Amino acid sequence: MAAGTLACGVGAGAGLLDTWLAADPHAMQRRHLQWHAALQSIAAGDFADARQRADTELHHDDVGMRSAANWRLLLAGQAPARAADLDHIHRLLAEPGGWAETFHSFQLALGLAVAGDTDSLRGLARRAAADPRPDYTDVLAPVAHALAHITDSRPGPALDLLTALGEQTERIGGVRVEREIIQDTLARALIDAGEPGRAAHLLHHRTSTRRHHRYEDLLLAP
């Protein structure tokens, strides 16, 4: 499914996917497609459907997809689906694979954010800052620090870190719809810091060029 799925055909797209998977329940990439459908449901404001898809379709090991869906739900002020196991996230971070690519480490950071594990996020940020790879030092470290500030109810420092990054967030890896969650986090930090005008400007390209989404409405709500 294309990276732009979140931006079009929100209700119809999920229904079409359900029809297709009913005819081919063992389709390749089923879980990934259901994750996209969960994002569509979040965009449309059907949060119960998003939680249901995450809980029934995503496996224990789908830490990245589950955490990305849940962090979006939390940013929109909604109850999350079943969270990834925190001990499992810690084990993944302790293994070499958890640090093999910037995007993998970022997904684990989202899992820590969903769990509200501020101390572990700070530890991840320190480890990233000491990593010899520039993408870890320059991008992952400030993103992880910002997530730690958000979970510690300190939106001001979080928005400073994320604003300073600007377009460098592309270096985190993944596709646009996966990276967009960093912008979502910045929008929430701006609202919580009492800067709704800056938040509206940040999301203007989304609210003015896409079919209107309930999700963006909630991101811009106090």
XYZ file of N, CA and C in Angstrom, residues 42-134:
279
model
N -7.771 6.064 12.349
C -7.384 7.177 13.208
C -7.649 8.495 12.503
N -7.285 8.577 11.234
C -7.507 9.807 10.471
C -8.985 10.168 10.443
N -9.830 9.159 10.299
C -11.273 9.389 10.203
C -11.935 9.593 11.556
N -11.192 9.367 12.629
C -11.775 9.501 13.959
C -12.469 8.250 14.449
N -12.274 7.128 13.761
C -12.866 5.865 14.199
C -11.832 5.138 15.061
N -11.682 5.614 16.276
C -10.606 5.133 17.126
C -10.858 3.711 17.625
N -12.111 3.351 17.794
C -12.429 1.980 18.212
C -11.982 0.988 17.150
N -12.194 1.326 15.876
C -11.763 0.439 14.805
C -10.243 0.346 14.768
N -9.556 1.462 14.969
C -8.088 1.449 14.971
C -7.568 0.539 16.080
N -8.152 0.642 17.270
C -7.715 -0.210 18.374
C -8.008 -1.676 18.082
N -9.175 -1.932 17.499
C -9.545 -3.313 17.195
C -8.579 -3.939 16.186
N -8.207 -3.184 15.172
C -7.266 -3.706 14.178
C -5.898 -3.968 14.805
N -5.442 -3.037 15.623
C -4.143 -3.227 16.266
C -4.158 -4.460 17.175
N -5.233 -4.638 17.926
C -5.279 -5.735 18.890
C -5.481 -7.101 18.244
N -6.160 -7.143 17.103
C -6.453 -8.443 16.493
C -5.498 -8.796 15.363
N -4.863 -7.810 14.757
C -4.053 -8.081 13.568
C -2.546 -8.007 13.806
N -2.127 -7.209 14.759
C -0.694 -7.031 14.982
C -0.194 -8.013 16.034
N 0.932 -8.624 15.756
C 1.492 -9.624 16.642
C 2.309 -8.981 17.763
N 2.725 -9.806 18.691
C 3.555 -9.371 19.818
C 4.827 -8.690 19.335
N 5.396 -9.211 18.244
C 6.670 -8.672 17.749
C 6.512 -7.435 16.882
N 5.291 -7.021 16.585
C 5.076 -5.851 15.735
C 5.175 -4.567 16.574
N 6.302 -4.412 17.245
C 6.463 -3.303 18.188
C 6.340 -1.959 17.484
N 6.993 -1.817 16.325
C 6.990 -0.536 15.632
C 5.606 -0.107 15.190
N 4.888 -1.001 14.522
C 3.561 -0.650 14.026
C 2.593 -0.397 15.173
N 2.641 -1.248 16.194
C 1.737 -1.072 17.337
C 2.035 0.250 18.051
N 3.301 0.551 18.238
C 3.665 1.778 18.956
C 3.316 3.020 18.144
N 3.511 2.953 16.821
C 3.186 4.105 15.975
C 1.690 4.398 15.990
N 0.872 3.353 15.988
C -0.572 3.560 16.067
C -0.966 4.104 17.441
N -0.393 3.529 18.487
C -0.768 3.942 19.837
C -0.311 5.358 20.165
N 0.876 5.749 19.703
C 1.335 7.108 19.989
C 0.436 8.127 19.300
N -0.022 7.819 18.078
C -0.974 8.704 17.408
C -2.271 8.812 18.206
N -2.754 7.690 18.712
C -3.976 7.724 19.513
C -3.787 8.601 20.754
N -2.655 8.464 21.406
C -2.400 9.256 22.599
C -2.264 10.740 22.266
N -1.603 11.070 21.160
C -1.472 12.471 20.763
C -2.840 13.107 20.513
N -3.779 12.294 20.040
C -5.130 12.789 19.771
C -6.026 12.719 20.999
N -5.458 12.368 22.153
C -6.226 12.322 23.387
C -7.105 11.100 23.518
N -6.746 10.021 22.813
C -7.561 8.808 22.809
C -6.868 7.673 23.553
N -7.658 6.739 24.043
C -7.097 5.561 24.691
C -6.360 4.719 23.661
N -5.194 4.188 24.001
C -4.445 3.363 23.049
C -4.986 1.942 22.984
N -4.544 1.235 21.968
C -4.776 -0.207 21.915
C -3.807 -0.877 22.893
N -3.799 -2.186 22.922
C -2.873 -2.905 23.800
C -1.436 -2.524 23.428
N -0.668 -2.103 24.401
C 0.686 -1.616 24.138
C 1.653 -2.784 23.993
N 2.757 -2.517 23.305
C 3.836 -3.499 23.228
C 4.404 -3.702 24.630
N 4.851 -4.914 24.905
C 5.376 -5.251 26.224
C 6.660 -4.457 26.485
N 6.710 -3.748 27.603
C 7.848 -2.881 27.891
C 9.139 -3.682 28.072
N 9.059 -4.828 28.730
C 10.257 -5.656 28.893
C 10.783 -6.124 27.541
N 9.863 -6.403 26.616
C 10.269 -6.820 25.271
C 10.990 -5.679 24.559
N 10.503 -4.464 24.710
C 11.166 -3.302 24.106
C 12.564 -3.142 24.677
N 12.689 -3.288 25.994
C 14.006 -3.167 26.631
C 14.959 -4.237 26.106
N 14.461 -5.454 25.913
C 15.324 -6.516 25.382
C 15.777 -6.181 23.967
N 14.857 -5.680 23.145
C 15.221 -5.318 21.775
C 16.277 -4.215 21.761
N 16.157 -3.263 22.668
C 17.133 -2.183 22.725
C 18.500 -2.680 23.181
N 18.503 -3.756 23.956
C 19.772 -4.302 24.445
C 20.472 -5.164 23.396
N 19.751 -5.525 22.344
C 20.321 -6.364 21.293
C 20.861 -5.502 20.151
N 21.865 -6.009 19.423
C 22.427 -5.228 18.304
C 21.383 -4.829 17.270
N 20.392 -5.683 17.024
C 19.385 -5.375 16.010
C 18.586 -4.128 16.319
N 18.428 -3.814 17.590
C 17.682 -2.632 17.972
C 18.361 -1.335 17.580
N 19.648 -1.429 17.278
C 20.432 -0.247 16.890
C 21.033 -0.400 15.506
N 20.521 -1.343 14.733
C 21.083 -1.586 13.405
C 20.761 -0.459 12.435
N 19.557 0.126 12.581
C 19.134 1.226 11.719
C 18.450 2.285 12.580
N 18.605 3.535 12.159
C 18.026 4.640 12.924
C 16.522 4.468 13.095
N 15.843 4.048 12.026
C 14.390 3.962 12.098
C 13.939 2.892 13.076
N 14.656 1.766 13.144
C 14.298 0.730 14.107
C 14.399 1.273 15.539
N 15.481 1.994 15.824
C 15.653 2.557 17.163
C 14.564 3.580 17.457
N 14.193 4.357 16.448
C 13.118 5.343 16.616
C 11.802 4.662 16.960
N 11.488 3.543 16.298
C 10.253 2.829 16.597
C 10.241 2.323 18.035
N 11.391 1.869 18.509
C 11.468 1.428 19.901
C 11.295 2.614 20.852
N 11.803 3.777 20.443
C 11.596 4.978 21.251
C 10.111 5.311 21.352
N 9.377 5.137 20.261
C 7.930 5.357 20.314
C 7.268 4.390 21.297
N 7.753 3.146 21.311
C 7.213 2.180 22.267
C 7.431 2.626 23.700
N 8.609 3.179 23.979
C 8.885 3.705 25.317
C 7.988 4.895 25.622
N 7.741 5.726 24.610
C 6.883 6.895 24.807
C 5.455 6.476 25.140
N 4.940 5.479 24.426
C 3.595 4.981 24.705
C 3.502 4.489 26.151
N 4.568 3.828 26.604
C 4.584 3.310 27.976
C 4.859 4.393 29.010
N 5.198 5.606 28.557
C 5.520 6.674 29.494
C 6.820 6.435 30.228
N 7.744 5.695 29.600
C 9.011 5.339 30.243
C 10.033 6.454 29.992
N 9.883 7.542 30.732
C 10.726 8.712 30.537
C 12.200 8.407 30.774
N 12.511 7.666 31.819
C 13.910 7.379 32.136
C 14.589 6.596 31.014
N 13.882 5.619 30.461
C 14.480 4.839 29.378
C 14.644 5.674 28.115
N 13.718 6.592 27.866
C 13.861 7.491 26.731
C 15.088 8.377 26.894
N 15.324 8.853 28.090
C 16.519 9.661 28.331
C 17.780 8.830 28.123
N 17.741 7.572 28.577
C 18.880 6.694 28.356
C 19.114 6.425 26.880
N 18.033 6.212 26.133
C 18.147 6.002 24.684
C 18.736 7.246 24.026
N 18.280 8.415 24.449
C 18.791 9.658 23.872
C 20.283 9.812 24.143
N 20.717 9.486 25.355
C 22.145 9.590 25.680
C 22.962 8.610 24.845
N 22.441 7.413 24.674
C 23.153 6.419 23.871
C 23.241 6.876 22.420
N 22.158 7.431 21.904
C 22.169 7.912 20.518
C 23.141 9.080 20.360
N 23.183 9.971 21.346
C 24.078 11.128 21.269
C 25.542 10.710 21.261
N 25.841 9.551 21.857
C 27.224 9.066 21.907
C 27.569 8.155 20.733
N 26.600 7.884 19.871
C 26.816 6.985 18.730
C 27.648 7.711 17.665
N 28.599 7.020 17.040
C 29.426 7.684 16.016
C 28.685 7.983 14.722
N 27.510 7.401 14.524
C 26.763 7.638 13.287
C 25.995 8.955 13.384
N 26.188 9.853 12.409
C 25.584 11.189 12.496
C 24.063 11.180 12.624
